[in-house]
Amino acid sequence: MLKAQDNEDLTRVGPGTIMGDYLRRFWTPILEASELPGPDCDPAEVRILGENLVAFRDSAGQLGLLQALCPHRQAPLFYGRNEEGGLRCIYHGWKFDITGRILDLPNEPPDSPVKNTIRAKSYPVREWGGVVWAYLGPADKQPEIPQLEWGTLPPSGRQIIKYVQRCNWVQALEGDIDSSHVSFLHTKLDPKGNRVGYNQQSVGYVMRDKHPKIEVVPTDYGLMIGARRDAEEDSYYWRISQWLLPYYTLIGGDLDGKLGFGEMYVPIDDTHTMVWCPRWSAGGPFTEEQRRRNIEGPDAAVRTLDPVTGELRASKANHFLQDRLLQRNYSFSGILGVREQDTAVAEGMGAIVDRTQEHLVQGDAAIVAMRRTLLGNARALRDGEEPPAAAQGSLYRVRAWSAILPRTTVSFTQDPKMPVRLALADA
Ligand code: FES
Ligand SMILES: [Fe+2]
């Protein structure tokens, strides 16, 4: 459990909060690059860390990110005309370049001083790995973009799905670093009502051993989280996930380790989170079949994404389409879709979960460590210590993995192949 003040400090992201200030030291993923497809394309509305913004590309294709409302009389710049090197407000025609400078002020005399004294607030923007990133922190502290593996691959080797979750980013993130819930929430039932697992090879181990031993190893970029389950008489099954500051996860998947997956829990505001679900194939391009399977069919992570709204059709209002017959006979939760299952429990906790009411157990060790790290880092920044991980994008060049190791191995860090499994080839 957390004290009420710690819960506030951990979760709030607006300007001037300690976590908000901390998150603003990192580059923030805001859009897929394809949402701003080319020069003078339609602008995009962005809400991030509680700030309303508008993103666009100018006639030269350069990215800009401005305050959402025009500095004149607060009309939405999103409705603006994107033309000849800037975005023009449709209310009285003020026009801004990507840095927020006024290019044209047609409802004022030519000698008006306003042109040089007023600016729209703007933030630096970059494109990397098919994603548009924004930096909302102090200009002289600009960090590096985290070199996450999917971003280093060609577009044919990655696929990104994203959707809005209606709850605070930390409780959404906690689901991903909680290795013990996969023995329950995401499992299916056999005809006799027994749970039969959520994926292929490792299913048996995850199903048999429901109270994994959690080993948490602090790193420069966050935490390595090992979940150890009994495998055979003389071996353990280890599933090692990564939590990377501030809200990235890499999940230890199947034993062959060819396909990568993880999430990015980017705060829209205190009570909404953009959940990005990158899926990638380090061994070559995704086949069409793999690509389809990520979004369709019985094993798709996201089953009810509405492409128009960007939200799940399964929601709190319809009890996440839970089917009680399905729950009795086919699945532990009765909810279709892994992400829908995670979202149902995270949103169901309330917009910001009251952590003073929890009763944590051994299986929650990684969650405790993650909270401590985030709170410690945010308070250190408040006291003048800049976050080192933000400044070193190369720290993020790591993988998650799974392994069968002998029972004599007390820590996953003794895995002799760890350096190979962890390291990315040079992009
Ligand atoms: S409100 Fe934008 S030009 Fe007047
Ligand atoms: Fe989950």
Coordinates of C-alpha atoms in Angstrom, one line a residue, residues 36-427:
L36 CA 0.9 13.2 -40.2
P37 CA 1.5 11.7 -43.6
G38 CA 3.2 14.6 -45.5
P39 CA 3.8 18.3 -46.1
D40 CA 0.7 20.4 -45.4
C41 CA -1.3 17.4 -44.3
D42 CA -4.3 17.7 -42.0
P43 CA -3.2 18.7 -38.5
A44 CA -3.7 16.2 -35.6
E45 CA -5.2 16.9 -32.1
V46 CA -2.8 15.8 -29.3
R47 CA -3.5 15.7 -25.6
I48 CA -0.5 14.6 -23.6
L49 CA 0.5 15.0 -19.9
G50 CA -2.7 17.0 -19.4
E51 CA -1.8 19.6 -22.2
N52 CA -3.9 20.2 -25.2
L53 CA -1.8 20.6 -28.4
V54 CA -2.0 20.5 -32.2
A55 CA 0.6 18.8 -34.4
F56 CA 1.2 19.4 -38.1
R57 CA 3.7 19.3 -40.9
D58 CA 4.6 22.4 -42.7
S59 CA 5.1 22.7 -46.5
A60 CA 8.7 21.5 -46.1
G61 CA 7.4 18.4 -44.2
Q62 CA 8.9 19.7 -40.9
L63 CA 7.0 18.7 -37.8
G64 CA 5.4 21.3 -35.4
L65 CA 3.6 21.0 -32.1
L66 CA 1.7 24.1 -30.9
Q67 CA -0.7 25.0 -28.1
A68 CA -4.1 23.8 -29.1
L69 CA -5.8 27.2 -28.8
C70 CA -4.9 30.2 -30.8
P71 CA -3.1 32.9 -28.7
H72 CA -5.4 35.6 -30.2
R73 CA -8.8 34.5 -28.8
Q74 CA -8.4 30.8 -28.1
A75 CA -10.0 29.3 -31.2
P76 CA -8.9 25.7 -31.9
L77 CA -5.9 25.7 -34.3
F78 CA -6.8 22.1 -35.2
Y79 CA -9.5 23.6 -37.5
G80 CA -6.8 25.7 -39.1
R81 CA -5.7 25.9 -42.7
N82 CA -2.3 24.2 -43.2
E83 CA -0.8 26.2 -46.0
E84 CA 2.5 27.7 -47.3
G85 CA 4.8 27.2 -44.3
G86 CA 2.4 27.5 -41.4
L87 CA -0.9 26.8 -39.8
R88 CA -3.5 29.6 -40.2
C89 CA -6.3 30.0 -37.6
I90 CA -9.8 30.0 -39.2
Y91 CA -11.2 32.6 -36.8
H92 CA -9.2 35.7 -37.9
G93 CA -6.5 34.3 -40.0
W94 CA -3.4 34.5 -37.7
K95 CA -0.8 32.2 -39.1
F96 CA 2.0 30.4 -37.2
D97 CA 5.1 28.5 -38.2
I98 CA 6.3 25.3 -36.5
T99 CA 8.1 27.3 -33.8
G100 CA 5.0 29.3 -32.9
R101 CA 6.2 32.5 -34.5
I102 CA 3.5 34.6 -36.2
L103 CA 4.0 34.7 -39.9
D104 CA 0.9 36.7 -40.8
L105 CA -1.6 38.8 -38.9
P106 CA -4.1 39.8 -41.5
N107 CA -6.7 41.5 -39.1
E108 CA -4.1 44.0 -37.8
P109 CA -2.4 46.9 -39.6
P110 CA 1.0 46.0 -41.2
D111 CA 2.9 48.0 -38.5
S112 CA 1.2 46.2 -35.6
P113 CA 3.8 45.3 -32.9
V114 CA 1.8 42.2 -32.0
K115 CA 3.5 40.1 -34.6
N116 CA 6.8 40.3 -32.9
T117 CA 5.6 40.2 -29.2
I118 CA 3.2 37.3 -29.2
R119 CA 4.0 33.7 -30.0
A120 CA 2.1 30.4 -29.8
K121 CA 3.7 28.0 -27.3
S122 CA 5.6 25.3 -29.2
Y123 CA 7.5 22.1 -28.3
P124 CA 10.3 20.3 -30.2
V125 CA 9.2 17.3 -32.2
R126 CA 11.1 14.5 -33.9
E127 CA 10.3 11.4 -36.0
W128 CA 12.0 8.1 -35.1
G129 CA 10.9 4.5 -35.6
G130 CA 7.7 5.5 -37.4
V131 CA 6.6 7.5 -34.3
V132 CA 6.4 11.3 -33.7
W133 CA 8.0 12.2 -30.4
A134 CA 7.6 15.5 -28.4
Y135 CA 9.8 17.0 -25.7
L136 CA 7.8 19.0 -23.2
G137 CA 10.6 19.8 -20.8
P138 CA 13.0 22.7 -20.3
A139 CA 14.8 23.7 -23.5
D140 CA 18.3 23.3 -22.2
K141 CA 17.7 19.7 -20.9
Q142 CA 16.7 18.1 -24.1
P143 CA 17.3 14.3 -23.8
E144 CA 17.8 11.4 -26.3
I145 CA 15.1 9.3 -27.8
P146 CA 15.1 5.8 -26.3
Q147 CA 16.4 3.3 -28.8
L148 CA 13.8 0.7 -28.3
E149 CA 14.2 -2.4 -30.5
W150 CA 11.1 -2.0 -32.6
G151 CA 12.2 1.5 -33.6
T152 CA 15.5 0.3 -35.0
L153 CA 13.7 -2.2 -37.3
P154 CA 12.4 -1.5 -40.8
P155 CA 8.6 -0.9 -41.0
S156 CA 8.1 -4.4 -42.4
G157 CA 9.3 -5.8 -39.1
R158 CA 7.0 -3.9 -36.7
Q159 CA 3.4 -3.2 -36.1
I160 CA 1.9 -0.7 -33.7
I161 CA -1.6 -0.9 -32.2
K162 CA -2.7 1.8 -29.8
Y163 CA -5.9 2.6 -27.9
V164 CA -7.1 4.8 -25.1
Q165 CA -7.5 3.4 -21.6
R166 CA -9.7 5.3 -19.2
C167 CA -7.5 5.2 -16.1
N168 CA -4.3 6.5 -14.7
W169 CA -1.1 5.4 -16.5
V170 CA 0.6 3.8 -13.4
Q171 CA -2.1 1.3 -12.8
A172 CA -2.2 0.5 -16.5
L173 CA 1.6 0.0 -16.4
E174 CA 1.4 -2.2 -13.3
G175 CA -0.5 -4.9 -15.2
D176 CA 2.5 -5.3 -17.5
I177 CA 5.1 -5.9 -14.8
D178 CA 2.9 -8.2 -12.8
S179 CA 4.0 -11.6 -13.9
S180 CA 1.7 -13.5 -11.6
H181 CA -1.6 -12.5 -13.1
V182 CA -0.9 -14.4 -16.3
S183 CA -1.6 -17.6 -14.5
F184 CA -5.1 -16.3 -14.0
L185 CA -6.5 -13.4 -15.9
H186 CA -5.4 -14.4 -19.4
T187 CA -6.0 -18.2 -19.1
K188 CA -8.5 -20.4 -20.9
L189 CA -10.4 -23.4 -19.6
D190 CA -10.4 -26.9 -21.0
P191 CA -13.8 -28.8 -21.4
K192 CA -13.5 -29.9 -17.8
G193 CA -13.2 -26.3 -16.6
N194 CA -9.5 -26.5 -15.9
R195 CA -7.3 -23.6 -16.9
V196 CA -5.1 -24.4 -19.9
G197 CA -2.9 -21.4 -20.5
Y198 CA -2.4 -18.4 -22.7
N199 CA 0.2 -19.4 -25.2
Q200 CA 2.1 -22.4 -26.5
Q201 CA 5.3 -23.8 -25.1
S202 CA 5.5 -22.2 -21.7
V203 CA 1.8 -22.8 -20.9
G204 CA 2.2 -25.8 -18.8
Y205 CA 4.7 -24.1 -16.5
V206 CA 2.7 -21.0 -16.1
M207 CA -0.4 -23.0 -15.3
R208 CA 1.2 -25.4 -12.9
D209 CA 3.1 -22.9 -10.8
K210 CA 0.8 -20.0 -9.9
H211 CA 3.0 -18.3 -7.4
P212 CA 6.2 -17.5 -9.2
K213 CA 9.2 -16.3 -7.3
I214 CA 9.9 -12.7 -8.4
E215 CA 13.4 -11.5 -8.7
V216 CA 13.9 -7.8 -9.3
V217 CA 17.2 -6.4 -10.5
P218 CA 17.6 -2.6 -10.7
T219 CA 19.4 -1.3 -13.9
D220 CA 20.4 2.1 -15.3
Y221 CA 17.2 2.1 -17.4
G222 CA 14.7 0.7 -14.9
L223 CA 14.2 -2.9 -13.7
M224 CA 14.7 -6.4 -15.0
I225 CA 12.0 -8.5 -13.5
G226 CA 12.4 -12.3 -13.5
A227 CA 9.5 -14.6 -12.6
R228 CA 10.7 -18.1 -11.7
R229 CA 8.3 -21.0 -12.0
D230 CA 9.0 -24.8 -11.6
A231 CA 9.6 -26.4 -15.0
E232 CA 10.9 -30.0 -14.8
E233 CA 12.3 -31.9 -11.9
D234 CA 15.7 -30.3 -12.3
S235 CA 14.8 -27.0 -14.0
Y236 CA 13.1 -23.6 -13.6
Y237 CA 11.2 -21.7 -16.3
W238 CA 12.2 -18.0 -16.1
R239 CA 10.3 -15.2 -17.7
I240 CA 12.3 -12.0 -17.7
S241 CA 10.5 -8.7 -18.5
Q242 CA 11.9 -5.2 -18.6
W243 CA 10.5 -2.0 -17.3
L244 CA 12.2 1.0 -18.8
L245 CA 11.8 4.5 -17.5
P246 CA 9.3 5.9 -17.4
Y247 CA 6.5 3.8 -18.9
Y248 CA 7.9 1.3 -21.4
T249 CA 7.7 -2.5 -21.0
L250 CA 9.2 -5.4 -22.8
I251 CA 7.6 -8.7 -22.1
G252 CA 9.4 -12.1 -21.9
G253 CA 7.4 -14.2 -24.4
D254 CA 7.9 -17.6 -25.8
L255 CA 11.1 -19.6 -25.4
D256 CA 12.2 -19.2 -29.0
G257 CA 12.2 -15.4 -28.4
K258 CA 11.7 -14.4 -32.1
L259 CA 8.8 -12.1 -31.7
G260 CA 9.0 -9.1 -29.4
F261 CA 6.2 -7.3 -27.7
G262 CA 5.8 -4.7 -25.0
E263 CA 3.8 -1.6 -24.2
M264 CA 4.1 2.1 -23.7
Y265 CA 1.7 3.6 -21.2
V266 CA 1.8 7.3 -22.2
P267 CA -0.3 9.6 -20.0
I268 CA -2.9 11.6 -21.8
D269 CA -3.8 13.2 -18.5
D270 CA -4.3 12.0 -14.9
T271 CA -7.2 9.7 -15.8
H272 CA -6.5 8.6 -19.4
T273 CA -3.7 6.7 -20.9
M274 CA -2.6 6.1 -24.5
V275 CA -1.6 2.4 -24.6
W276 CA 0.8 1.7 -27.4
C277 CA 1.3 -2.0 -28.2
P278 CA 4.3 -2.4 -30.5
R279 CA 4.8 -5.9 -31.8
W280 CA 8.0 -6.7 -33.7
S281 CA 9.9 -9.5 -35.4
A282 CA 13.7 -9.2 -35.1
G283 CA 14.3 -12.1 -37.4
G284 CA 12.8 -10.6 -40.6
P285 CA 9.6 -9.0 -41.8
F286 CA 6.2 -9.9 -40.3
T287 CA 4.2 -12.2 -42.7
E288 CA 0.8 -10.9 -43.6
E289 CA -0.6 -13.8 -41.5
Q290 CA 1.4 -12.7 -38.4
R291 CA 0.3 -9.1 -39.0
R292 CA -3.4 -10.1 -39.2
R293 CA -3.1 -12.4 -36.1
N294 CA -2.0 -9.4 -34.0
I295 CA -5.3 -7.7 -34.6
E296 CA -7.8 -10.5 -35.6
G297 CA -8.8 -13.9 -34.6
P298 CA -8.9 -15.8 -31.3
D299 CA -5.3 -14.9 -30.1
A300 CA -5.3 -11.3 -31.1
A301 CA -4.1 -9.0 -28.2
V302 CA -6.8 -6.4 -29.0
R303 CA -10.2 -7.8 -30.0
T304 CA -12.5 -4.8 -30.0
L305 CA -10.5 -1.8 -31.2
D306 CA -12.7 0.8 -32.9
P307 CA -10.5 2.4 -35.6
V308 CA -12.7 5.5 -35.8
T309 CA -12.6 6.4 -32.1
G310 CA -9.3 4.8 -31.2
E311 CA -11.0 3.2 -28.2
L312 CA -12.1 -0.3 -27.3
R313 CA -15.7 -1.2 -27.9
A314 CA -15.4 -3.3 -24.7
S315 CA -15.8 -0.7 -21.9
K316 CA -16.8 -0.3 -18.4
A317 CA -20.3 0.8 -19.6
N318 CA -20.9 -2.6 -21.2
H319 CA -18.9 -4.7 -18.6
F320 CA -16.2 -5.3 -21.2
L321 CA -18.6 -7.5 -23.1
Q322 CA -18.1 -10.1 -20.4
D323 CA -19.8 -13.4 -21.3
R324 CA -20.7 -15.4 -18.2
L325 CA -21.3 -18.5 -20.2
L326 CA -17.8 -18.1 -21.7
Q327 CA -16.4 -17.6 -18.2
R328 CA -18.0 -20.9 -17.0
N329 CA -16.8 -23.0 -19.9
Y330 CA -14.0 -21.4 -21.9
S331 CA -12.0 -18.6 -20.3
F332 CA -11.1 -17.5 -16.7
S333 CA -12.3 -14.0 -17.2
G334 CA -15.1 -14.4 -19.7
I335 CA -13.7 -11.4 -21.6
L336 CA -12.3 -11.6 -25.1
G337 CA -8.9 -10.1 -25.9
V338 CA -5.8 -9.9 -23.7
R339 CA -5.8 -6.1 -23.7
E340 CA -9.5 -6.0 -23.0
Q341 CA -8.9 -8.3 -20.0
D342 CA -6.1 -6.0 -18.7
T343 CA -8.2 -2.9 -19.4
A344 CA -11.2 -4.3 -17.5
V345 CA -9.2 -4.8 -14.3
A346 CA -7.2 -1.5 -14.6
E347 CA -10.2 0.7 -15.4
G348 CA -12.4 -1.2 -12.9
M349 CA -10.1 0.0 -10.1
G350 CA -11.3 3.6 -10.7
A351 CA -9.7 6.4 -12.6
I352 CA -6.8 6.6 -10.1
V353 CA -6.7 3.5 -7.9
D354 CA -6.7 4.2 -4.1
R355 CA -3.4 2.5 -3.2
T356 CA -4.0 3.1 0.5
Q357 CA -6.5 0.2 0.4
E358 CA -4.2 -2.5 -1.0
H359 CA -2.7 -5.5 0.6
L360 CA 0.4 -6.4 -1.3
V361 CA 2.0 -9.9 -1.3
Q362 CA 5.3 -11.4 -2.5
G363 CA 4.1 -11.6 -6.1
D364 CA 3.9 -7.8 -6.1
A365 CA 7.6 -7.3 -5.5
A366 CA 8.2 -5.8 -9.0
I367 CA 5.3 -3.3 -8.6
V368 CA 6.7 -2.2 -5.2
A369 CA 10.1 -1.7 -6.8
M370 CA 8.7 0.2 -9.8
R371 CA 6.7 2.6 -7.6
R372 CA 9.7 3.2 -5.4
T373 CA 12.0 3.9 -8.4
L374 CA 9.5 6.3 -10.0
L375 CA 8.8 8.2 -6.8
G376 CA 12.5 8.3 -5.9
N377 CA 13.5 9.6 -9.3
A378 CA 10.8 12.2 -9.3
R379 CA 11.8 13.5 -5.9
A380 CA 15.5 13.4 -6.9
L381 CA 14.7 15.7 -9.8
R382 CA 12.7 18.0 -7.6
D383 CA 15.9 18.2 -5.4
G384 CA 18.0 19.0 -8.5
E385 CA 19.2 15.6 -9.8
E386 CA 18.6 15.2 -13.5
P387 CA 17.4 11.7 -14.6
P388 CA 20.4 9.9 -16.3
A389 CA 18.3 7.5 -18.3
A390 CA 16.6 10.3 -20.2
A391 CA 20.0 11.5 -21.5
Q392 CA 21.1 8.0 -22.8
G393 CA 18.9 6.6 -25.5
S394 CA 21.3 3.7 -26.0
L395 CA 20.4 2.3 -22.5
Y396 CA 17.1 1.2 -24.1
R397 CA 18.7 -1.3 -26.5
V398 CA 17.7 -4.3 -24.5
R399 CA 15.4 -7.3 -24.8
A400 CA 13.1 -9.4 -22.6
W401 CA 13.6 -13.1 -22.7
S402 CA 12.5 -16.5 -21.4
A403 CA 14.7 -19.4 -20.5
I404 CA 14.8 -22.9 -18.9
L405 CA 17.6 -22.9 -16.4
P406 CA 18.8 -25.6 -14.0
R407 CA 17.5 -25.5 -10.5
T408 CA 21.0 -24.8 -9.2
T409 CA 20.6 -21.3 -10.8
V410 CA 19.3 -19.1 -8.0
S411 CA 19.2 -15.9 -10.1
F412 CA 18.3 -15.3 -13.8
T413 CA 21.4 -13.1 -14.0
Q414 CA 23.3 -16.4 -13.9
D415 CA 21.9 -17.4 -17.3
P416 CA 25.1 -17.9 -19.3
K417 CA 23.3 -16.6 -22.4
M418 CA 22.1 -13.5 -20.7
P419 CA 24.4 -11.0 -22.5
V420 CA 23.3 -12.4 -25.9
R421 CA 19.7 -12.5 -25.1
L422 CA 19.7 -9.0 -23.7
A423 CA 21.7 -7.3 -26.4
L424 CA 20.4 -5.9 -29.7
A425 CA 22.6 -6.1 -32.7
D426 CA 23.7 -2.7 -34.0
A427 CA 21.0 -1.2 -36.1

